[in-house]
């Protein structure tokens, strides 16, 4: 197995819990209550700030320009089409402006933001890529079984699925996994231990975030 496959296999139970979480199943089926979806999207939107900063740090420390370009291109999607989706969904769900710009963050959201900040501050590309890989690969894992969404599924559900599935997003995850594999091969034992710890922490926090979203609203 590749290093990324080995890391995922070490947390297979939690990974499968994310991929088949009741929250994502309800979202994909269009049965998620509006208040629960709004809570989730508000928290996820707040998450983007830390994600963009982490990705920018990874771009700045990438081994080469060729290594950094795909991530820079993905950032354009995050700050473009995905940001537009959030604004449309917030309008539909009547999310107050205060919750869009300065929401009260859940402990799970704060914890993931702290992880991203720590990885970015470390200056270690391998740690940054480990966290980014979990964030995107876990979303690909839950969204793929539901893609393409049902034709009559409202946009607030359908578009969230298509943003995280399909050839374009699969290519992003393949790139991140390739970067993680390469960084692992270059790393010494101490850095590998830190990468492994960050990967594990990110998986646990993703699971905790979906658990919180399922209970919210």
PDB file of C-alpha atoms in Angstrom:
ATOM      1  CA  UNK A   1       0.000   0.000   0.000  1.00  0.00           C
ATOM      2  CA  UNK A   2       1.028   3.608  -0.448  1.00  0.00           C
ATOM      3  CA  UNK A   3       1.729   5.705   2.665  1.00  0.00           C
ATOM      4  CA  UNK A   4      -1.613   7.498   2.308  1.00  0.00           C
ATOM      5  CA  UNK A   5      -3.451   4.186   2.028  1.00  0.00           C
ATOM      6  CA  UNK A   6      -1.629   2.862   5.081  1.00  0.00           C
ATOM      7  CA  UNK A   7      -2.504   5.946   7.104  1.00  0.00           C
ATOM      8  CA  UNK A   8      -6.161   5.678   6.133  1.00  0.00           C
ATOM      9  CA  UNK A   9      -6.261   1.935   6.869  1.00  0.00           C
ATOM     10  CA  UNK A  10      -4.986   2.613  10.374  1.00  0.00           C
ATOM     11  CA  UNK A  11      -8.197   4.560  11.009  1.00  0.00           C
ATOM     12  CA  UNK A  12     -10.600   2.555   8.868  1.00  0.00           C
ATOM     13  CA  UNK A  13     -13.392   2.363  11.445  1.00  0.00           C
ATOM     14  CA  UNK A  14     -13.545   6.130  11.939  1.00  0.00           C
ATOM     15  CA  UNK A  15     -13.151   6.696   8.204  1.00  0.00           C
ATOM     16  CA  UNK A  16     -16.087   4.444   7.403  1.00  0.00           C
ATOM     17  CA  UNK A  17     -18.109   6.183  10.101  1.00  0.00           C
ATOM     18  CA  UNK A  18     -17.519   9.461   8.256  1.00  0.00           C
ATOM     19  CA  UNK A  19     -18.255   8.005   4.822  1.00  0.00           C
ATOM     20  CA  UNK A  20     -21.545   6.491   5.934  1.00  0.00           C
ATOM     21  CA  UNK A  21     -22.527   9.001   8.605  1.00  0.00           C
ATOM     22  CA  UNK A  22     -26.262   9.513   9.227  1.00  0.00           C
ATOM     23  CA  UNK A  23     -25.732  13.226   8.626  1.00  0.00           C
ATOM     24  CA  UNK A  24     -24.364  12.763   5.115  1.00  0.00           C
ATOM     25  CA  UNK A  25     -26.994  10.152   4.292  1.00  0.00           C
ATOM     26  CA  UNK A  26     -29.758  12.541   5.342  1.00  0.00           C
ATOM     27  CA  UNK A  27     -28.110  15.373   3.410  1.00  0.00           C
ATOM     28  CA  UNK A  28     -27.850  13.278   0.251  1.00  0.00           C
ATOM     29  CA  UNK A  29     -31.459  12.197   0.591  1.00  0.00           C
ATOM     30  CA  UNK A  30     -32.715  15.742   1.086  1.00  0.00           C
ATOM     31  CA  UNK A  31     -34.236  14.924   4.467  1.00  0.00           C
ATOM     32  CA  UNK A  32     -31.849  16.964   6.605  1.00  0.00           C
ATOM     33  CA  UNK A  33     -33.808  19.602   8.571  1.00  0.00           C
ATOM     34  CA  UNK A  34     -33.029  23.198   7.509  1.00  0.00           C
ATOM     35  CA  UNK A  35     -31.804  24.202  10.973  1.00  0.00           C
ATOM     36  CA  UNK A  36     -29.347  21.313  11.058  1.00  0.00           C
ATOM     37  CA  UNK A  37     -28.059  22.091   7.566  1.00  0.00           C
ATOM     38  CA  UNK A  38     -27.696  25.768   8.446  1.00  0.00           C
ATOM     39  CA  UNK A  39     -25.670  24.952  11.569  1.00  0.00           C
ATOM     40  CA  UNK A  40     -23.385  22.700   9.565  1.00  0.00           C
ATOM     41  CA  UNK A  41     -22.830  25.191   6.747  1.00  0.00           C
ATOM     42  CA  UNK A  42     -22.135  28.066   9.133  1.00  0.00           C
ATOM     43  CA  UNK A  43     -19.490  25.995  10.897  1.00  0.00           C
ATOM     44  CA  UNK A  44     -18.033  24.695   7.645  1.00  0.00           C
ATOM     45  CA  UNK A  45     -17.832  28.206   6.223  1.00  0.00           C
ATOM     46  CA  UNK A  46     -15.882  29.326   9.270  1.00  0.00           C
ATOM     47  CA  UNK A  47     -13.573  26.377   8.685  1.00  0.00           C
ATOM     48  CA  UNK A  48     -12.614  27.748   5.248  1.00  0.00           C
ATOM     49  CA  UNK A  49     -10.569  30.594   6.712  1.00  0.00           C
ATOM     50  CA  UNK A  50      -8.182  28.191   8.411  1.00  0.00           C
ATOM     51  CA  UNK A  51      -8.180  25.885   5.401  1.00  0.00           C
ATOM     52  CA  UNK A  52      -7.177  28.671   3.011  1.00  0.00           C
ATOM     53  CA  UNK A  53      -4.393  29.800   5.342  1.00  0.00           C
ATOM     54  CA  UNK A  54      -3.125  26.235   5.670  1.00  0.00           C
ATOM     55  CA  UNK A  55      -3.254  25.664   1.921  1.00  0.00           C
ATOM     56  CA  UNK A  56      -1.435  28.946   1.307  1.00  0.00           C
ATOM     57  CA  UNK A  57       1.273  27.876   3.749  1.00  0.00           C
ATOM     58  CA  UNK A  58       1.585  24.551   1.941  1.00  0.00           C
ATOM     59  CA  UNK A  59       1.912  26.349  -1.396  1.00  0.00           C
ATOM     60  CA  UNK A  60       4.669  28.526   0.055  1.00  0.00           C
ATOM     61  CA  UNK A  61       6.639  25.540   1.377  1.00  0.00           C
ATOM     62  CA  UNK A  62       6.028  23.077  -1.475  1.00  0.00           C
ATOM     63  CA  UNK A  63       9.189  21.440  -2.848  1.00  0.00           C
ATOM     64  CA  UNK A  64       8.689  22.953  -6.309  1.00  0.00           C
ATOM     65  CA  UNK A  65       6.391  25.100  -8.411  1.00  0.00           C
ATOM     66  CA  UNK A  66       4.972  21.968 -10.023  1.00  0.00           C
ATOM     67  CA  UNK A  67       4.046  20.671  -6.567  1.00  0.00           C
ATOM     68  CA  UNK A  68       2.263  23.886  -5.622  1.00  0.00           C
ATOM     69  CA  UNK A  69       0.275  24.718  -8.765  1.00  0.00           C
ATOM     70  CA  UNK A  70      -2.591  22.177  -8.352  1.00  0.00           C
ATOM     71  CA  UNK A  71      -3.228  23.363  -4.796  1.00  0.00           C
ATOM     72  CA  UNK A  72      -3.225  26.989  -5.918  1.00  0.00           C
ATOM     73  CA  UNK A  73      -5.755  26.103  -8.604  1.00  0.00           C
ATOM     74  CA  UNK A  74      -7.933  24.333  -6.026  1.00  0.00           C
ATOM     75  CA  UNK A  75      -7.927  27.439  -3.852  1.00  0.00           C
ATOM     76  CA  UNK A  76      -9.599  29.263  -6.736  1.00  0.00           C
ATOM     77  CA  UNK A  77     -12.464  26.761  -6.493  1.00  0.00           C
ATOM     78  CA  UNK A  78     -12.755  27.202  -2.721  1.00  0.00           C
ATOM     79  CA  UNK A  79     -12.872  30.982  -2.965  1.00  0.00           C
ATOM     80  CA  UNK A  80     -14.987  30.974  -6.132  1.00  0.00           C
ATOM     81  CA  UNK A  81     -17.723  28.387  -6.836  1.00  0.00           C
ATOM     82  CA  UNK A  82     -17.754  26.987  -3.303  1.00  0.00           C
ATOM     83  CA  UNK A  83     -17.980  30.436  -1.734  1.00  0.00           C
ATOM     84  CA  UNK A  84     -20.853  31.268  -4.088  1.00  0.00           C
ATOM     85  CA  UNK A  85     -22.657  28.099  -3.012  1.00  0.00           C
ATOM     86  CA  UNK A  86     -22.382  29.109   0.632  1.00  0.00           C
ATOM     87  CA  UNK A  87     -23.874  32.540   0.008  1.00  0.00           C
ATOM     88  CA  UNK A  88     -26.802  31.124  -1.973  1.00  0.00           C
ATOM     89  CA  UNK A  89     -27.460  28.479   0.676  1.00  0.00           C
ATOM     90  CA  UNK A  90     -27.264  31.043   3.482  1.00  0.00           C
ATOM     91  CA  UNK A  91     -29.818  33.210   1.689  1.00  0.00           C
ATOM     92  CA  UNK A  92     -32.151  30.255   1.207  1.00  0.00           C
ATOM     93  CA  UNK A  93     -31.832  29.190   4.841  1.00  0.00           C
ATOM     94  CA  UNK A  94     -32.183  32.754   6.189  1.00  0.00           C
ATOM     95  CA  UNK A  95     -28.854  32.605   7.986  1.00  0.00           C
ATOM     96  CA  UNK A  96     -28.298  35.932   9.798  1.00  0.00           C
ATOM     97  CA  UNK A  97     -25.363  38.050   8.687  1.00  0.00           C
ATOM     98  CA  UNK A  98     -23.762  37.752  12.109  1.00  0.00           C
ATOM     99  CA  UNK A  99     -23.635  33.972  11.742  1.00  0.00           C
ATOM    100  CA  UNK A 100     -21.985  34.338   8.349  1.00  0.00           C
ATOM    101  CA  UNK A 101     -19.188  36.697   9.370  1.00  0.00           C
ATOM    102  CA  UNK A 102     -18.650  36.037  13.089  1.00  0.00           C
ATOM    103  CA  UNK A 103     -20.412  32.816  14.116  1.00  0.00           C
ATOM    104  CA  UNK A 104     -20.254  31.187  17.493  1.00  0.00           C
ATOM    105  CA  UNK A 105     -17.928  28.287  16.805  1.00  0.00           C
ATOM    106  CA  UNK A 106     -18.540  24.765  18.031  1.00  0.00           C
ATOM    107  CA  UNK A 107     -15.745  23.080  20.010  1.00  0.00           C
ATOM    108  CA  UNK A 108     -15.200  20.691  17.111  1.00  0.00           C
ATOM    109  CA  UNK A 109     -14.733  23.575  14.682  1.00  0.00           C
ATOM    110  CA  UNK A 110     -12.303  25.313  17.022  1.00  0.00           C
ATOM    111  CA  UNK A 111     -10.348  22.096  17.448  1.00  0.00           C
ATOM    112  CA  UNK A 112      -9.942  21.591  13.710  1.00  0.00           C
ATOM    113  CA  UNK A 113      -8.963  25.236  13.251  1.00  0.00           C
ATOM    114  CA  UNK A 114      -6.320  24.748  15.938  1.00  0.00           C
ATOM    115  CA  UNK A 115      -4.963  21.695  14.134  1.00  0.00           C
ATOM    116  CA  UNK A 116      -4.736  23.566  10.845  1.00  0.00           C
ATOM    117  CA  UNK A 117      -3.018  26.510  12.518  1.00  0.00           C
ATOM    118  CA  UNK A 118      -0.502  24.214  14.201  1.00  0.00           C
ATOM    119  CA  UNK A 119       0.295  22.449  10.944  1.00  0.00           C
ATOM    120  CA  UNK A 120       0.734  25.760   9.130  1.00  0.00           C
ATOM    121  CA  UNK A 121       2.931  27.201  11.888  1.00  0.00           C
ATOM    122  CA  UNK A 122       5.143  24.116  11.906  1.00  0.00           C
ATOM    123  CA  UNK A 123       6.650  25.040   8.545  1.00  0.00           C
ATOM    124  CA  UNK A 124       6.652  21.329   7.714  1.00  0.00           C
ATOM    125  CA  UNK A 125       5.101  20.575   4.339  1.00  0.00           C
ATOM    126  CA  UNK A 126       4.406  16.960   5.243  1.00  0.00           C
ATOM    127  CA  UNK A 127       2.273  17.945   8.236  1.00  0.00           C
ATOM    128  CA  UNK A 128       0.333  20.497   6.208  1.00  0.00           C
ATOM    129  CA  UNK A 129      -0.393  18.011   3.451  1.00  0.00           C
ATOM    130  CA  UNK A 130      -1.424  15.327   5.950  1.00  0.00           C
ATOM    131  CA  UNK A 131      -4.175  17.560   7.348  1.00  0.00           C
ATOM    132  CA  UNK A 132      -5.301  18.839   3.941  1.00  0.00           C
ATOM    133  CA  UNK A 133      -5.507  15.293   2.616  1.00  0.00           C
ATOM    134  CA  UNK A 134      -7.814  14.146   5.395  1.00  0.00           C
ATOM    135  CA  UNK A 135     -10.050  17.183   4.979  1.00  0.00           C
ATOM    136  CA  UNK A 136     -10.629  16.586   1.263  1.00  0.00           C
ATOM    137  CA  UNK A 137     -10.311  12.805   1.009  1.00  0.00           C
ATOM    138  CA  UNK A 138     -12.876  12.242   3.753  1.00  0.00           C
ATOM    139  CA  UNK A 139     -15.347  14.488   1.911  1.00  0.00           C
ATOM    140  CA  UNK A 140     -14.752  12.627  -1.339  1.00  0.00           C
ATOM    141  CA  UNK A 141     -15.439   9.385   0.546  1.00  0.00           C
ATOM    142  CA  UNK A 142     -18.893  10.405   1.753  1.00  0.00           C
ATOM    143  CA  UNK A 143     -19.953  12.317  -1.374  1.00  0.00           C
ATOM    144  CA  UNK A 144     -18.971   9.800  -4.051  1.00  0.00           C
ATOM    145  CA  UNK A 145     -21.657   7.191  -3.271  1.00  0.00           C
ATOM    146  CA  UNK A 146     -24.315   9.903  -3.676  1.00  0.00           C
ATOM    147  CA  UNK A 147     -23.017  11.351  -6.948  1.00  0.00           C
ATOM    148  CA  UNK A 148     -24.724  12.193  -9.187  1.00  0.00           C
ATOM    149  CA  UNK A 149     -27.475  13.425  -6.871  1.00  0.00           C
ATOM    150  CA  UNK A 150     -31.132  12.800  -7.634  1.00  0.00           C
ATOM    151  CA  UNK A 151     -32.367  15.187 -10.349  1.00  0.00           C
ATOM    152  CA  UNK A 152     -35.037  16.643  -8.079  1.00  0.00           C
ATOM    153  CA  UNK A 153     -32.742  17.151  -5.073  1.00  0.00           C
ATOM    154  CA  UNK A 154     -32.753  20.850  -4.049  1.00  0.00           C
ATOM    155  CA  UNK A 155     -29.551  22.731  -4.829  1.00  0.00           C
ATOM    156  CA  UNK A 156     -28.553  23.196  -1.187  1.00  0.00           C
ATOM    157  CA  UNK A 157     -28.072  19.421  -1.016  1.00  0.00           C
ATOM    158  CA  UNK A 158     -27.208  18.523  -4.607  1.00  0.00           C
ATOM    159  CA  UNK A 159     -24.570  21.169  -5.168  1.00  0.00           C
ATOM    160  CA  UNK A 160     -22.782  20.335  -1.935  1.00  0.00           C
ATOM    161  CA  UNK A 161     -22.455  16.762  -3.201  1.00  0.00           C
ATOM    162  CA  UNK A 162     -21.216  17.718  -6.661  1.00  0.00           C
ATOM    163  CA  UNK A 163     -18.646  20.108  -5.185  1.00  0.00           C
ATOM    164  CA  UNK A 164     -17.083  17.130  -3.388  1.00  0.00           C
ATOM    165  CA  UNK A 165     -17.348  14.369  -5.982  1.00  0.00           C
ATOM    166  CA  UNK A 166     -16.699  13.716  -9.651  1.00  0.00           C
ATOM    167  CA  UNK A 167     -13.533  13.783 -11.774  1.00  0.00           C
ATOM    168  CA  UNK A 168     -12.416  17.300 -10.820  1.00  0.00           C
ATOM    169  CA  UNK A 169     -12.513  16.715  -7.079  1.00  0.00           C
ATOM    170  CA  UNK A 170     -11.121  13.202  -7.487  1.00  0.00           C
ATOM    171  CA  UNK A 171      -8.111  14.765  -9.214  1.00  0.00           C
ATOM    172  CA  UNK A 172      -7.616  17.158  -6.273  1.00  0.00           C
ATOM    173  CA  UNK A 173      -7.628  14.279  -3.793  1.00  0.00           C
ATOM    174  CA  UNK A 174      -5.299  12.207  -5.994  1.00  0.00           C
ATOM    175  CA  UNK A 175      -2.889  15.144  -6.085  1.00  0.00           C
ATOM    176  CA  UNK A 176      -3.008  15.576  -2.292  1.00  0.00           C
ATOM    177  CA  UNK A 177      -2.484  11.881  -1.724  1.00  0.00           C
ATOM    178  CA  UNK A 178       0.456  11.908  -4.131  1.00  0.00           C
ATOM    179  CA  UNK A 179       1.969  14.842  -2.267  1.00  0.00           C
ATOM    180  CA  UNK A 180       1.456  13.064   1.041  1.00  0.00           C
ATOM    181  CA  UNK A 181       3.067   9.893  -0.289  1.00  0.00           C
ATOM    182  CA  UNK A 182       6.076  11.808  -1.600  1.00  0.00           C
ATOM    183  CA  UNK A 183       6.463  13.836   1.601  1.00  0.00           C
ATOM    184  CA  UNK A 184       6.319  10.642   3.648  1.00  0.00           C
ATOM    185  CA  UNK A 185       9.104   9.065   1.603  1.00  0.00           C
ATOM    186  CA  UNK A 186      11.308  12.143   2.130  1.00  0.00           C
ATOM    187  CA  UNK A 187      10.577  12.435   5.847  1.00  0.00           C
ATOM    188  CA  UNK A 188      12.764  11.199   8.660  1.00  0.00           C
ATOM    189  CA  UNK A 189      11.219   9.040  11.415  1.00  0.00           C
ATOM    190  CA  UNK A 190      10.443  12.006  13.674  1.00  0.00           C
ATOM    191  CA  UNK A 191       8.587  13.900  10.946  1.00  0.00           C
ATOM    192  CA  UNK A 192       6.715  10.745   9.950  1.00  0.00           C
ATOM    193  CA  UNK A 193       5.524  10.414  13.536  1.00  0.00           C
ATOM    194  CA  UNK A 194       4.240  13.994  13.484  1.00  0.00           C
ATOM    195  CA  UNK A 195       2.543  13.455  10.133  1.00  0.00           C
ATOM    196  CA  UNK A 196       0.902  10.287  11.414  1.00  0.00           C
ATOM    197  CA  UNK A 197      -0.307  12.062  14.560  1.00  0.00           C
ATOM    198  CA  UNK A 198      -1.768  14.945  12.540  1.00  0.00           C
ATOM    199  CA  UNK A 199      -3.485  12.563  10.136  1.00  0.00           C
ATOM    200  CA  UNK A 200      -5.038  10.642  13.037  1.00  0.00           C
ATOM    201  CA  UNK A 201      -6.123  13.822  14.807  1.00  0.00           C
ATOM    202  CA  UNK A 202      -7.726  15.145  11.636  1.00  0.00           C
ATOM    203  CA  UNK A 203      -9.715  11.937  11.131  1.00  0.00           C
ATOM    204  CA  UNK A 204     -10.995  12.032  14.720  1.00  0.00           C
ATOM    205  CA  UNK A 205     -11.994  15.677  14.374  1.00  0.00           C
ATOM    206  CA  UNK A 206     -13.818  15.093  11.085  1.00  0.00           C
ATOM    207  CA  UNK A 207     -15.825  12.330  12.746  1.00  0.00           C
ATOM    208  CA  UNK A 208     -16.547  14.546  15.754  1.00  0.00           C
ATOM    209  CA  UNK A 209     -17.656  17.394  13.482  1.00  0.00           C
ATOM    210  CA  UNK A 210     -20.219  15.228  11.690  1.00  0.00           C
ATOM    211  CA  UNK A 211     -21.429  13.865  15.020  1.00  0.00           C
ATOM    212  CA  UNK A 212     -21.948  17.424  16.254  1.00  0.00           C
ATOM    213  CA  UNK A 213     -23.732  18.423  13.051  1.00  0.00           C
ATOM    214  CA  UNK A 214     -26.090  15.478  13.401  1.00  0.00           C
ATOM    215  CA  UNK A 215     -27.046  16.625  16.888  1.00  0.00           C
ATOM    216  CA  UNK A 216     -27.316  20.322  16.025  1.00  0.00           C
ATOM    217  CA  UNK A 217     -30.213  22.538  15.083  1.00  0.00           C
TER     218      UNK A 217
END
